[in-house]
């Protein structure tokens, strides 16, 4: 091409773009610096105004308000595409929705819609506030998509509808304002004084099937109800040492309930991402076994979409506004499938990470622009597969079945029932006769359920409704019985709820009701277990203590179908007049909310020691009625005044927290507020300086009490980096100084409740208790069982309780506990000491993975120790797990009254 021609073309392009281009304010003009400049962070206030400005200036963006955060900031949905697409974007949204729900479409129609539709791609940022690349790449990407005149970008905009979202606005204001408060750049740091999500900090990414937090609910509405995107890209950091970014595909195990198209969909998108970086000469991408992220767990913003047939993508990138470096790690210099293009050790700055992130976003848009019809059709196909599976007998390939196959075959070999089949194949696999397959994979006993019935006639129907409403937020639809019906010889009352599995989001339904069967995942036969990415088992129905029945055939009846996103309203309650007062069912968690309200309003409330329910005086009829209309509580008039009543009184509650914030404590903060308990936070210095006497009860949830084998010093920022007004939150509970104060507090009449790892307090108090999970090592020293023998990452186990103990009132005899290598106890003597419950079998696992579970037979899961005038109540399992384990909330609630 000669020079003149080239400049003519350039001129032509220049003219064309000056006509069509709208001026979009650059980040530099808006924020005062370029995104990626060293030591510079934008807060959410400025980012929000940038979103609004760009949306006003660019015809490539529509902006919609999408709900408030926990601290009251606005979340927005930015819809980015070509102006032509935006004009018809409602059509594209509906096509995506229709294909995703996969109902009432013929194969032909689905193919046709896949052709005329546009793939919907979600790109977010800012979920974890100290992972600052995520929030800032969102700004830069938005700017490039709305301002660029390059053909490449215009092509993406023509072919794809992009949804952009800031996941955690509150945290970005907190973090960025904290970082930027220091004039001296070298002082800029991210050691923020509290959690970057009001209640749950980093656990804001553990809430995506329960949707306790407002941000998760806002997300669910957009993703599972309104838009149903095919690709969800969720940005995080950081990558393993010696690499730049970890991304898809991910390592095993993947979950056995979702469609194989999800797994191959991740491969497709993943290929496009790594391929683009390599093309651009950007090294250091790790994937598969080199990155550690699996696809087993449900509940993260990226992983929950798998259970909705969506391709969830996570990257974890390195980089910070404060310049850093890629360190040298010898084995990361060897190319391999998990890391084809090693990166040399080097100085690293923010801008490089922003550039990588923008490339990764564009790689996904490139993939979607080339494969739009395939993405849409596969999305439909996975949904259709799910519906079909729910309409017939179907067997999920759980790993327990493969184990059973081997076991059956081995035992028949031993007994001589079969002979070893000859196998001359190259692979030398153990080949088992086909009949063994039929015995297990076609065994009617092993079929998946086609429906679940949640009877309205259960102890805590209010909690069951909360469960179904969580499913509904997640795009699952349910039915409600408009009159009583009978099935399988059981009578179900009106208002009972039915969830069928013949729906597109069937994997989500199965996953919420059924046990997770985590494979025995070890480094090598007999070797140490590989830690799961998050929980191994989480079955929400089990955590919430739901009663439900499975149905293995088509179920019809007087059922009203609810739309996804519709909430179940509790049945209305008629409350007859009473002379003798009212009985409030204390098996229901919401009874505690009501009791707290009644106490605050000055009514007298008692425990009826016979029924263990609450008793409230007759004059409380009006508030009872008002409350019961919003909750499925069973409230009955007493026919006569109950014989044995014990007054119920509120306690002054102190909840432990620490500088930087404790997540388990934060979840409990939220639970206490939901159920109407008042509380105050206290910090280690409050203990050391004996400012705790004003509390009737102290709560230590999860971290707080140091381990008896304390090896890790708690990390606190240098004092001069923390403003005076926050100095009181610094420090940690110490064995020398704090523990004696806590012991005096109890002996003087105080009550301490510990849940989870803080239950180590029993050893600091020298109670006659020991850890039963010990063995003698070679030197004859007693040590904790090695993880080769015993390892239980977050899973659900079965425990037995004595419901006659006041601490256990309203709980069932058998409860499902969330167990995460949790403390358990054995008593050396029982003077002034009693157990709250035990694990009574060698096989207590209900959901997840429990290697060596037989060691737990006979252990105590919690105890009460009367010490002086007070008591210590130590509960080993995660009784308040992420505000999901409603089935054991009463293990805490019962202790919060006088
Ligand atoms: Zn993160």
PDB file of N, CA and C in Angstrom, residues 393-395 401 438-449 552:
ATOM      1  N   UNK A 393     -37.142 -41.790  34.955  1.00  0.00           N
ATOM      2  CA  UNK A 393     -36.169 -42.346  35.892  1.00  0.00           C
ATOM      3  C   UNK A 393     -34.790 -41.929  35.439  1.00  0.00           C
ATOM      4  N   UNK A 394     -33.996 -41.456  36.382  1.00  0.00           N
ATOM      5  CA  UNK A 394     -32.661 -40.982  36.029  1.00  0.00           C
ATOM      6  C   UNK A 394     -31.724 -41.238  37.206  1.00  0.00           C
ATOM      7  N   UNK A 395     -30.500 -41.600  36.874  1.00  0.00           N
ATOM      8  CA  UNK A 395     -29.503 -41.905  37.902  1.00  0.00           C
ATOM      9  C   UNK A 395     -28.317 -40.970  37.757  1.00  0.00           C
ATOM     10  N   UNK A 401     -21.399 -44.705  43.825  1.00  0.00           N
ATOM     11  CA  UNK A 401     -21.841 -45.859  43.032  1.00  0.00           C
ATOM     12  C   UNK A 401     -20.648 -46.603  42.432  1.00  0.00           C
ATOM     13  N   UNK A 438     -25.935 -52.681  35.929  1.00  0.00           N
ATOM     14  CA  UNK A 438     -27.396 -52.677  36.065  1.00  0.00           C
ATOM     15  C   UNK A 438     -27.811 -52.686  37.537  1.00  0.00           C
ATOM     16  N   UNK A 439     -27.093 -53.494  38.310  1.00  0.00           N
ATOM     17  CA  UNK A 439     -27.450 -53.630  39.735  1.00  0.00           C
ATOM     18  C   UNK A 439     -27.441 -52.290  40.462  1.00  0.00           C
ATOM     19  N   UNK A 440     -26.603 -51.411  40.002  1.00  0.00           N
ATOM     20  CA  UNK A 440     -26.491 -50.134  40.714  1.00  0.00           C
ATOM     21  C   UNK A 440     -27.122 -48.977  39.935  1.00  0.00           C
ATOM     22  N   UNK A 441     -26.728 -48.833  38.670  1.00  0.00           N
ATOM     23  CA  UNK A 441     -27.162 -47.651  37.921  1.00  0.00           C
ATOM     24  C   UNK A 441     -28.570 -47.767  37.354  1.00  0.00           C
ATOM     25  N   UNK A 442     -29.144 -48.978  37.422  1.00  0.00           N
ATOM     26  CA  UNK A 442     -30.540 -49.099  37.009  1.00  0.00           C
ATOM     27  C   UNK A 442     -31.404 -49.575  38.177  1.00  0.00           C
ATOM     28  N   UNK A 443     -30.827 -49.550  39.339  1.00  0.00           N
ATOM     29  CA  UNK A 443     -31.558 -49.989  40.530  1.00  0.00           C
ATOM     30  C   UNK A 443     -32.569 -48.914  40.935  1.00  0.00           C
ATOM     31  N   UNK A 444     -33.872 -49.272  40.964  1.00  0.00           N
ATOM     32  CA  UNK A 444     -34.881 -48.249  41.286  1.00  0.00           C
ATOM     33  C   UNK A 444     -34.597 -47.536  42.617  1.00  0.00           C
ATOM     34  N   UNK A 445     -33.947 -48.223  43.529  1.00  0.00           N
ATOM     35  CA  UNK A 445     -33.651 -47.604  44.826  1.00  0.00           C
ATOM     36  C   UNK A 445     -32.700 -46.410  44.689  1.00  0.00           C
ATOM     37  N   UNK A 446     -31.909 -46.424  43.631  1.00  0.00           N
ATOM     38  CA  UNK A 446     -30.902 -45.363  43.464  1.00  0.00           C
ATOM     39  C   UNK A 446     -31.367 -44.222  42.565  1.00  0.00           C
ATOM     40  N   UNK A 447     -32.610 -44.286  42.110  1.00  0.00           N
ATOM     41  CA  UNK A 447     -33.103 -43.235  41.206  1.00  0.00           C
ATOM     42  C   UNK A 447     -33.070 -41.863  41.876  1.00  0.00           C
ATOM     43  N   UNK A 448     -32.903 -40.847  41.062  1.00  0.00           N
ATOM     44  CA  UNK A 448     -33.065 -39.482  41.571  1.00  0.00           C
ATOM     45  C   UNK A 448     -34.550 -39.225  41.809  1.00  0.00           C
ATOM     46  N   UNK A 449     -34.827 -38.357  42.763  1.00  0.00           N
ATOM     47  CA  UNK A 449     -36.222 -37.990  43.014  1.00  0.00           C
ATOM     48  C   UNK A 449     -36.752 -37.149  41.861  1.00  0.00           C
ATOM     49  N   UNK A 552     -40.839 -40.449  43.497  1.00  0.00           N
ATOM     50  CA  UNK A 552     -40.073 -41.052  42.400  1.00  0.00           C
ATOM     51  C   UNK A 552     -40.916 -41.304  41.157  1.00  0.00           C
TER      52      UNK A 552
END
